[in-house]
XYZ file of C-alpha atoms in Angstrom:
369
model
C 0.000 0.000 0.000
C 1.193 3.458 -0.996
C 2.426 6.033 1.490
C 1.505 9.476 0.507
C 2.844 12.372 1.296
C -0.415 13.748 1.748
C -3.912 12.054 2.168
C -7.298 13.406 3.825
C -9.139 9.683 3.473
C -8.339 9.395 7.281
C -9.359 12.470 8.698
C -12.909 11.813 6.323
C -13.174 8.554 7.900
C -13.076 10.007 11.466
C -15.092 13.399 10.335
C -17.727 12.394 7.700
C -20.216 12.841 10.013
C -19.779 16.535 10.526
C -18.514 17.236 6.910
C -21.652 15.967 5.369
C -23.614 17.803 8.391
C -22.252 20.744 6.885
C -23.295 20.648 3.369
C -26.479 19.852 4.235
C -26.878 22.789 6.480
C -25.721 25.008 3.383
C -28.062 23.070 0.837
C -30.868 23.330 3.482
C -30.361 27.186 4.226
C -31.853 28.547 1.252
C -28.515 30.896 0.380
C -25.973 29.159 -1.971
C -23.673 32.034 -2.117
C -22.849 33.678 0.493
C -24.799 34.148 3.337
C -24.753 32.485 6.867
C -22.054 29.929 6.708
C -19.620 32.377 5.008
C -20.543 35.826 7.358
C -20.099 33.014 10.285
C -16.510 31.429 9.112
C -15.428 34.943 8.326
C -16.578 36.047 11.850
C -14.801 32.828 13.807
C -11.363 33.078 12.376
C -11.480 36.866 12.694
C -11.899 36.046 16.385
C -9.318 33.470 16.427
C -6.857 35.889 15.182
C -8.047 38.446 17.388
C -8.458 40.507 14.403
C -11.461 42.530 13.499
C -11.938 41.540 9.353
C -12.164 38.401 7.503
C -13.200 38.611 3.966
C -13.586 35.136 2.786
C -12.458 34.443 -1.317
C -12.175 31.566 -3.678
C -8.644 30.524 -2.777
C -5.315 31.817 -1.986
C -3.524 33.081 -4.581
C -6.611 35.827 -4.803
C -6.284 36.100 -0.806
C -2.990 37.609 -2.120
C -3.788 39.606 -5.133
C -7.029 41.425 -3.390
C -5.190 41.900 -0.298
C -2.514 43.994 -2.129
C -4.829 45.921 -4.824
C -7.455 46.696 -1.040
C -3.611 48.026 0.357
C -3.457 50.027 -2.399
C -0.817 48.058 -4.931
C -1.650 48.304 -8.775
C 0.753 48.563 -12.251
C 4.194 50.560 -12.015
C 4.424 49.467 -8.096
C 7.284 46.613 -6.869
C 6.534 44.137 -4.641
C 9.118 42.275 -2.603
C 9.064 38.303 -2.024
C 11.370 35.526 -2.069
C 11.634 33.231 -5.278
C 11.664 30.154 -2.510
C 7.784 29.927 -1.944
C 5.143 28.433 -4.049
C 4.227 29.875 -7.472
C 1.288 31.459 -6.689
C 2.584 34.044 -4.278
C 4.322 35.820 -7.022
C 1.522 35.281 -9.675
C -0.551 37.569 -7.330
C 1.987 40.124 -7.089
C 1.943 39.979 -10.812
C -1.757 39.813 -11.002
C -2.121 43.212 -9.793
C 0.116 44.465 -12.161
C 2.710 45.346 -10.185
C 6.426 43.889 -10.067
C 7.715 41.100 -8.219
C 11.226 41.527 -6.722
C 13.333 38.962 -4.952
C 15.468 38.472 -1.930
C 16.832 35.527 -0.716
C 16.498 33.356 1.999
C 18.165 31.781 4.963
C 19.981 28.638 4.372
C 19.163 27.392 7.752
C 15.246 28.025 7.954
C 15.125 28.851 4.264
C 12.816 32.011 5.528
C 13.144 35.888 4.231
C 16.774 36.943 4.880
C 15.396 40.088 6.531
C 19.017 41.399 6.356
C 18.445 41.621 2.801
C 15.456 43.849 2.534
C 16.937 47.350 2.649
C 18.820 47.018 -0.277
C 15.878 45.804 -2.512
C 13.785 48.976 -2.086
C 13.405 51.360 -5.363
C 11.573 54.180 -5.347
C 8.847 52.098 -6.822
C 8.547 49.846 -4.202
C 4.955 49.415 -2.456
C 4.870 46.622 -0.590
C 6.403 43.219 1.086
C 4.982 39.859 1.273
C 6.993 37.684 3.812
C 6.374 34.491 3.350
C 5.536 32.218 6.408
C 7.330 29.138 4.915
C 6.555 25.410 5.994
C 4.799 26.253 9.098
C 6.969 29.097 10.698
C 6.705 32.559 10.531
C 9.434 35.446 9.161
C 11.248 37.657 11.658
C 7.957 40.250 11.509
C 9.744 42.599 13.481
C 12.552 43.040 11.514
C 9.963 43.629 8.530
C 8.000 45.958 10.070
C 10.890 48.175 11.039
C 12.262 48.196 7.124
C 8.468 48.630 5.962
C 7.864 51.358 8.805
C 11.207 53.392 7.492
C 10.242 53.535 4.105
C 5.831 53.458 4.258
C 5.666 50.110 2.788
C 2.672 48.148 3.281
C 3.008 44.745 4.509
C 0.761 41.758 3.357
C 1.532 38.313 5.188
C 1.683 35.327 3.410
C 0.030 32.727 5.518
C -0.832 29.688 2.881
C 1.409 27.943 5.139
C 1.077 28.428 8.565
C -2.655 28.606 9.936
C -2.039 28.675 13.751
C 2.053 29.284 13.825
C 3.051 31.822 16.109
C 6.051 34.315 16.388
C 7.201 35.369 20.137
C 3.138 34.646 20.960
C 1.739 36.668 18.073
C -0.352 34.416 15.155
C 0.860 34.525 11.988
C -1.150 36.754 9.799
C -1.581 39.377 13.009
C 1.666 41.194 12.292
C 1.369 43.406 9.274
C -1.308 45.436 7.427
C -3.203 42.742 6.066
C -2.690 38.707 5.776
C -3.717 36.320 3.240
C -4.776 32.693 3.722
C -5.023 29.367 1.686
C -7.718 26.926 2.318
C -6.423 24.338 -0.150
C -7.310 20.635 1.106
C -3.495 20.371 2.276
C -3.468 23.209 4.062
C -2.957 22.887 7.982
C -6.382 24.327 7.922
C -7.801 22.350 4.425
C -11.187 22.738 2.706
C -12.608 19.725 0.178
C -11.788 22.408 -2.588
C -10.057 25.965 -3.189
C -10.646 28.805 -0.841
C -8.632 31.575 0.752
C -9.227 34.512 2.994
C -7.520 37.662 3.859
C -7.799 39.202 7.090
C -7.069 42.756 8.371
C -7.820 45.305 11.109
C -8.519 47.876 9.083
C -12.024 48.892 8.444
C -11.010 50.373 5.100
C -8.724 47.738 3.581
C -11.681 45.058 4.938
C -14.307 47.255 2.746
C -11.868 47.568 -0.214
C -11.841 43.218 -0.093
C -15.524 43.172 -0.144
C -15.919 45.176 -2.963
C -12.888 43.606 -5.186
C -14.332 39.895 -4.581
C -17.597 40.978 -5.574
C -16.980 42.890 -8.748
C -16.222 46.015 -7.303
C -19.786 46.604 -6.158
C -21.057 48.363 -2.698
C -24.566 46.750 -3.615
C -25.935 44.792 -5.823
C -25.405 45.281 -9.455
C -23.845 48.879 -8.718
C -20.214 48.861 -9.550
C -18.273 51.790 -7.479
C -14.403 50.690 -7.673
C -12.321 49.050 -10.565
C -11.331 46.284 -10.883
C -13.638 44.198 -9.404
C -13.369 40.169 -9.148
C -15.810 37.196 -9.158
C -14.035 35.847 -6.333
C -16.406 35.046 -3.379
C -16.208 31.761 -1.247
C -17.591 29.376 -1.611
C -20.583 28.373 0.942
C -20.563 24.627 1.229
C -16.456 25.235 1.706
C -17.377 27.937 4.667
C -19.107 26.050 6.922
C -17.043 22.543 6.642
C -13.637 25.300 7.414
C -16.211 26.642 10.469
C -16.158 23.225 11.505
C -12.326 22.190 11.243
C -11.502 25.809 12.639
C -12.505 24.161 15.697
C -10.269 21.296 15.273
C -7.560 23.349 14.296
C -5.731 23.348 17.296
C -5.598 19.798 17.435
C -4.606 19.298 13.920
C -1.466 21.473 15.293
C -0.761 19.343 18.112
C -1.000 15.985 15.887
C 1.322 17.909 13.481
C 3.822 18.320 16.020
C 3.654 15.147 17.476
C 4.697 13.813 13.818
C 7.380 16.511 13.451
C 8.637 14.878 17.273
C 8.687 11.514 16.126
C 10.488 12.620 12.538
C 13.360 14.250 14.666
C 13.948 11.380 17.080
C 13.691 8.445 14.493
C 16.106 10.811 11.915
C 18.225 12.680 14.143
C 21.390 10.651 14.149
C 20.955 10.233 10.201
C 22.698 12.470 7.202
C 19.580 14.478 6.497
C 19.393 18.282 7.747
C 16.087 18.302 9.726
C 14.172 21.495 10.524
C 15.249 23.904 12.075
C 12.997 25.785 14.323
C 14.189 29.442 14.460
C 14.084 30.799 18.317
C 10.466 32.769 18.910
C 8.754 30.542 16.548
C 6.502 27.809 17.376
C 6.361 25.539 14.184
C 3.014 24.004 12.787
C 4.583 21.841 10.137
C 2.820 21.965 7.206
C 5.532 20.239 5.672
C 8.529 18.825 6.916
C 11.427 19.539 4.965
C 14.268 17.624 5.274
C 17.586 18.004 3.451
C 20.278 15.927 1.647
C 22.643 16.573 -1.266
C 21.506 13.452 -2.738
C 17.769 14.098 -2.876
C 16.878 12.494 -5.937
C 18.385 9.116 -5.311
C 16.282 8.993 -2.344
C 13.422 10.151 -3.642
C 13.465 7.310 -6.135
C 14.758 4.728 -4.093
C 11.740 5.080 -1.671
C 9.400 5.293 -4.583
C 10.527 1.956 -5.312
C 9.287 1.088 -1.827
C 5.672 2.772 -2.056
C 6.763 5.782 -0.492
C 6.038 9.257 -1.575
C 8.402 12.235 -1.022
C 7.457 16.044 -2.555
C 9.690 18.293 -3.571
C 8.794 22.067 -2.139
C 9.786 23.699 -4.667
C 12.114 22.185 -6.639
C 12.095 25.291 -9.117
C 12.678 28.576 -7.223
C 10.250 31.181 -9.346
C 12.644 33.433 -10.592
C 14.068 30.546 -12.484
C 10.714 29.747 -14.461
C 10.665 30.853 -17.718
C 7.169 32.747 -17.108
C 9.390 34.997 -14.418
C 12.513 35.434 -16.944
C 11.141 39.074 -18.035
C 11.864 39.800 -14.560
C 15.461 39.725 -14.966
C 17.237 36.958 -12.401
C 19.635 35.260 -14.056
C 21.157 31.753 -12.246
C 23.423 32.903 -9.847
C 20.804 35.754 -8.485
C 19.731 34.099 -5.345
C 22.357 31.639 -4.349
C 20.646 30.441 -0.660
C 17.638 29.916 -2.734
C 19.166 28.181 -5.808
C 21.101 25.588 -3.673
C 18.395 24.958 -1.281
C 16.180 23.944 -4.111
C 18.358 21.196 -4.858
C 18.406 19.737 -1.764
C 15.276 19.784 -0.251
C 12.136 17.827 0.067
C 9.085 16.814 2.105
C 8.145 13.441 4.080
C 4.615 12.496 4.598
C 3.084 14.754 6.861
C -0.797 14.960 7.450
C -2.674 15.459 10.829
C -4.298 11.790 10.707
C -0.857 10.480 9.594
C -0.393 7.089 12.067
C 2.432 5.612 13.784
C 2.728 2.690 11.591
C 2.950 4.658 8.128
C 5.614 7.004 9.723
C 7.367 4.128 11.089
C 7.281 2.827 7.585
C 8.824 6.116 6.519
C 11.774 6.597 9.021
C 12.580 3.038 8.475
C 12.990 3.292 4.712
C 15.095 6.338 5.222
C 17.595 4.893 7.383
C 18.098 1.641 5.038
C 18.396 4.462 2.271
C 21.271 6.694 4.090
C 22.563 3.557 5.146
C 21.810 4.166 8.813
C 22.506 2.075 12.035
């Protein structure tokens, strides 16, 4: 039997009961779009964040894009990002028609070198988007200090790290705005796309309201350009109200995995995470390193085992980024990284026996006593 590197067949098992409770409370409410479940999701992980705005959209990469154009980012601005980060983050940035810039990371948490910042601001630069990679957050106080120096806005990226924390704080409660992924995967998953961006601001919350709906302040009257189709989805609302309250425990099962990873791989060749001090680590993947990643990764595929590769292209290498002007050689951290890294199975309903399974092939792989 396969081991996947991700699988939700588990956690359907052991929740079916409430998931189909769900969309038959949307299908029974008499409001498919919209409505109850939605205004109620958006209201519960507002309050979980201690945050006064959620604005609820079809999925992440537009948690992203709206959250920028509501903060006021549009054509001619720069944006800075980091190349190592999933695809989507900069084909936001680029969907608002401003420009994506790029500074590296570190090698040893493979997070925003915050060092780095200063000396990527132009004149035409509007905004940052830190990225909260793997299930940690970015030094946010070292952001904020750069962003606060030169009036940058700051929009979190939070796709990975529902429920990570930073000296105490959540991640997505340190900067202007903060945009969420609901992808199945996610630490916090849907059955389907959706995304969210929350913010304190009153105006930047009514600016998202109006961009997912087509610009309109009511119905059918358009009153801001552009404007988006880009509302969540209902039935996906009210099965995330209902996980939102298991969130904390998919954390904790998280961890427990990421415990058991360290202790069965520790004495081994691979570079486990690293944890960077103020952080508290969620683990929506566990990223492991070796120089010779792809014999491993086939040599457990052999054995039924899947391993991911997150990201094996760093986006300024893509040939839909070249305009952008990052030759090989641009980002070092990042370039190297991205040939060493990759994920082992890591899901909340993960069990014992599969991860057993897992650390076991490892060590025969690395040759391991």
């Amino acid at each position: 039997m396969t081991i996947r590197v991700w699988d939700y067949l588990s956690e359907y098992a052991t929740e079916r009961e409430d998931i189909l409770d769900a969309v038959e409370t949307v299908f029974g409410s008499g409001q498919l779009v919209l409505g109850p479940s939605v205004e109620g999701f958006e209201a519960e992980f507002a309050a979980y964040h201690g945050v006064a705005h959620c604005v609820g959209v079809d999925n992440g990469t537009n948690a992203i894009k709206l959250g920028l154009e509501a903060l006021g980012v549009g054509p001619g601005d720069e944006v800075i990002t980091v190349a190592n980060t999933a695809a989507p983050t900069v084909v936001a940035i680029d969907g608002t028609g401003a420009t994506p810039r790029f500074v590296d990371v570190r090698a040893e948490d493979q997070l925003l070198d915050t060092a780095l910042l200063e000396a990527a601001i132009t004149e035409r630069t509007r905004a940052i988007v830190p990225v909260h990679l793997y299930g940690q957050c970015v030094d946010m106080d070292a952001v904020n200090a750069v962003a606060a120096r030169h009036g940058l806005r700051v929009l979190e990226d939070c796709a990975q790290a529902h429920g990570a924390r930073r000296h105490d704080r959540l991640a997505g409660t340190m900067g202007d705005a903060a945009a969420f992924s609901f992808y199945p995967t996610k630490v916090l998953g849907a059955y389907g796309d959706g995304g969210a961006t929350i913010t304190r601001s009153a105006e930047t919350a009514e600016a998202l309201r109006r961009l997912r709906y087509y610009g309109m302040a009511e119905r059918y009257y358009v009153v801001r350009t552009p404007g988006h189709n880009s509302r969540l989805d209902a039935v996906q609302a009210e099965i995330l109200r209902r996980k939102l309250r298991r969130l904390d425990t998919y954390v904790a099962a998280r961890r427990e995995i990421a415990a058991r990873y360290a202790e069965g791989l520790g004495d081994t060749e691979l570079v486990l995470p690293s944890v960077t001090a103020g952080n508290e680590h969620v683990y929506y993947l566990y990223v492991v390193r070796h120089p010779r990643r792809d014999e491993i990764l086939a040599e457990l595929a052999k054995q039924d085992i899947e391993l991911n590769v997150s990201y094996r292209w760093p986006v300024h290498t893509m040939s839909g980024f070249a305009h952008l002007g990052y030759g090989p050689g641009s980002l070092p951290v990042t370039e190297h990284l991205a040939t060493e890294i990759f994920s082992l199975p890591m899901y909340a309903a993960l069990d014992k026996r599969r991860q057993d399974d897992v650390i076991e092939a490892l060590r025969r792989t690395l040759g391991a006593r």
